[in-house]
Tab-separated table of C-alpha atoms in Angstrom:
chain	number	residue	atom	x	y	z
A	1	UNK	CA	4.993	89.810	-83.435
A	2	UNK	CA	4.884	92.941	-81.467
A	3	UNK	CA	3.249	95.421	-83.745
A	4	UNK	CA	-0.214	96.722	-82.642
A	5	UNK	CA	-1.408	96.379	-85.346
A	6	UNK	CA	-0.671	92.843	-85.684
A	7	UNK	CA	-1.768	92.369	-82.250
A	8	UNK	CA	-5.540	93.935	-83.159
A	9	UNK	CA	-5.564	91.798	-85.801
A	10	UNK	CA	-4.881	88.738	-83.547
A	11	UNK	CA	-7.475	89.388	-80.947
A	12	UNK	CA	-9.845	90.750	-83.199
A	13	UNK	CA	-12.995	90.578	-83.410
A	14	UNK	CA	-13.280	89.590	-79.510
A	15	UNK	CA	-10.844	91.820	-77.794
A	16	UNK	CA	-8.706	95.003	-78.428
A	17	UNK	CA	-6.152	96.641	-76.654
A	18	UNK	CA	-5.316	100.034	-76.598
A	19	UNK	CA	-1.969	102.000	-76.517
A	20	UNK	CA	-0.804	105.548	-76.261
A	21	UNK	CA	-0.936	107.473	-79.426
A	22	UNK	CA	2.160	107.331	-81.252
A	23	UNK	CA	2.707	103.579	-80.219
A	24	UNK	CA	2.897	101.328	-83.374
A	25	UNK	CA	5.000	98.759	-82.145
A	26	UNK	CA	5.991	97.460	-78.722
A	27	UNK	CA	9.416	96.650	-79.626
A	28	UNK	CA	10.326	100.289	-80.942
A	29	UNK	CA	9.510	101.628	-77.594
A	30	UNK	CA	12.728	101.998	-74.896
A	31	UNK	CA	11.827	99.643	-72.366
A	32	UNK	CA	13.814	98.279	-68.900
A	33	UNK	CA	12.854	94.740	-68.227
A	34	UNK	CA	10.290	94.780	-65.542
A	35	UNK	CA	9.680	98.427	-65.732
A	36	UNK	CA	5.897	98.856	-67.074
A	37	UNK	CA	5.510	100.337	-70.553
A	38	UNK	CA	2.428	101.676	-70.167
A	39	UNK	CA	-1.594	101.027	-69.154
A	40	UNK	CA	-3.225	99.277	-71.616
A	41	UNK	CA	-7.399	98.779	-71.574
A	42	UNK	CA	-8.223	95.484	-72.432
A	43	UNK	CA	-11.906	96.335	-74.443
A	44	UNK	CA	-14.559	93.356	-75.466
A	45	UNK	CA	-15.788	93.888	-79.221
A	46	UNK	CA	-13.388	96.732	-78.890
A	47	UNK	CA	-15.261	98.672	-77.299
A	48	UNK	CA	-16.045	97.989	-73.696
A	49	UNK	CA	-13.453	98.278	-71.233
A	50	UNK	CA	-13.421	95.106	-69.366
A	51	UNK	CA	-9.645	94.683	-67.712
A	52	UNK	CA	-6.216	96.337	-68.432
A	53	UNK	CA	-2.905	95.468	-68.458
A	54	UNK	CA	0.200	97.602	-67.188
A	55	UNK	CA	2.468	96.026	-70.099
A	56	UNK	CA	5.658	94.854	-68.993
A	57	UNK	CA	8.366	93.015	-71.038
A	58	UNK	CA	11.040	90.565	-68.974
A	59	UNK	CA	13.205	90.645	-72.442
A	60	UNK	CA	12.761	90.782	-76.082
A	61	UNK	CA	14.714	89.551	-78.987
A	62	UNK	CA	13.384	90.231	-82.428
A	63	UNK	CA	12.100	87.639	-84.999
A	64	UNK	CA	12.746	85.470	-81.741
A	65	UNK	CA	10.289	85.738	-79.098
A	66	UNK	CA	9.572	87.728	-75.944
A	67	UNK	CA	8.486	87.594	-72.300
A	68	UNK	CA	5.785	89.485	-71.035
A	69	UNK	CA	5.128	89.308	-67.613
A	70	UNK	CA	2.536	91.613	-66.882
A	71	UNK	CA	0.240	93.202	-63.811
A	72	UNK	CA	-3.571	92.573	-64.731
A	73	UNK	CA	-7.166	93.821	-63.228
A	74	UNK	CA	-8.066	90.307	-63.805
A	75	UNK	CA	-5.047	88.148	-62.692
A	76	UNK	CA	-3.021	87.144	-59.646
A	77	UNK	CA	-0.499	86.455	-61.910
A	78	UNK	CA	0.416	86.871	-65.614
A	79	UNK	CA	3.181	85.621	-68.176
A	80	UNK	CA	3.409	85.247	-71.911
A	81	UNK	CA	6.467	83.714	-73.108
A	82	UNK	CA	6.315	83.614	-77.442
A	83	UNK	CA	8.849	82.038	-79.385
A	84	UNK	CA	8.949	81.956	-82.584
A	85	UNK	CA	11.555	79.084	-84.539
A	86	UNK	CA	12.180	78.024	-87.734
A	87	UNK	CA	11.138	74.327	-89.463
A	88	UNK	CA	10.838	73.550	-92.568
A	89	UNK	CA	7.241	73.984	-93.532
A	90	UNK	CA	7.702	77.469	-92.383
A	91	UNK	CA	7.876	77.995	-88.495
A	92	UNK	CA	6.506	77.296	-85.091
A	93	UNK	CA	5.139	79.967	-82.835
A	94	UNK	CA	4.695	78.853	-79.408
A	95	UNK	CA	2.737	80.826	-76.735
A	96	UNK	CA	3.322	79.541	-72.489
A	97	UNK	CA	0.995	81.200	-70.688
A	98	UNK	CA	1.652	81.243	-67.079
A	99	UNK	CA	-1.395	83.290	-64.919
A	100	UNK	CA	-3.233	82.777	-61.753
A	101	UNK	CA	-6.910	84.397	-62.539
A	102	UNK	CA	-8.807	86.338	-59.842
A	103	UNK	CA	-11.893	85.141	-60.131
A	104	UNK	CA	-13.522	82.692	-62.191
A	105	UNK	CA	-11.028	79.907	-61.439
A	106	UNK	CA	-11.870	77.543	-64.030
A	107	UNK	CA	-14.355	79.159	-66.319
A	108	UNK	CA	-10.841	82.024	-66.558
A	109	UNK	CA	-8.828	79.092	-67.311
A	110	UNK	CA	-11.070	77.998	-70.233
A	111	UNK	CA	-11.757	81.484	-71.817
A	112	UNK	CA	-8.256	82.032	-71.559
A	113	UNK	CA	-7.309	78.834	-73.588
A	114	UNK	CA	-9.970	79.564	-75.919
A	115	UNK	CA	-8.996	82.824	-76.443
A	116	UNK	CA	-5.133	82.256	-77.351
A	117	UNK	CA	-6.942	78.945	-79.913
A	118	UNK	CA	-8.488	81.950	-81.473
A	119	UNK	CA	-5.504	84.192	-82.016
A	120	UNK	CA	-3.729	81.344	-82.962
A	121	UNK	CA	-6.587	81.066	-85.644
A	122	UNK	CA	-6.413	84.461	-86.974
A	123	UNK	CA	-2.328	84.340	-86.985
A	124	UNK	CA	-2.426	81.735	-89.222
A	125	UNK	CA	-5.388	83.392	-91.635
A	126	UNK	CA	-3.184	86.822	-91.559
A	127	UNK	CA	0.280	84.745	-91.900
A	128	UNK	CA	-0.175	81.906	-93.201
A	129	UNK	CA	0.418	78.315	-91.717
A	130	UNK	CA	2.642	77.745	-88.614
């Protein structure tokens, strides 16, 4: 859930975000609520740099869920709340996104939904059903 690894694998093949070296996993790094982690490039294909993120967790609780609330390039506003519960075919993993975009009003909106349909996706191809 908060490895970066993981996460590559989630947004791959349309987005990657980078880290600073030594980073494998968000939740391993000391962190204040509210207190940026660190800058993170947001790159299309990987490879071009097209917004960042100065990741910032609200709270984490392992094998639970966590709240990232987070200053973007590209947003007036950004939260991702995951949760992550049990049921009996396996379990549920819930993303609530909560952002205002900058620009693109709509079209944002869209990409954005599409986007987390695709991670989604390649969650379930790396993890099986949920």
């Amino acid at each position: 859930m908060t490895s970066l690894d993981g996460i590559s694998k989630e947004m791959s093949p349309i987005l990657r975000m980078s880290a600073p070296k030594g980073v494998r996993d968000i939740a391993s790094t000391a962190f204040k609520p509210g207190v940026p982690l660190f800058r993170s490039w947001i790159c299309l294909g990987g490879i071009l740099p097209i917004d960042f993120s100065d990741l910032t967790l609200l709270s984490i609780t392992p094998g639970v869920g966590f709240v990232e609330q987070s200053r973007m390039g590209s947003m007036r506003f950004w939260r991702h709340e995951r949760t992550i519960c049990p049921v009996e075919s396996g379990c549920r993993l819930t993303d609530t996104l909560t952002f205002e975009p900058r620009l693109g009003g709509p079209l944002a909106v869209a990409f954005v939904r599409k986007f987390f349909a695709h991670r989604h996706k390649m969650l379930r191809k790396h993890l099986g059903a949920f």
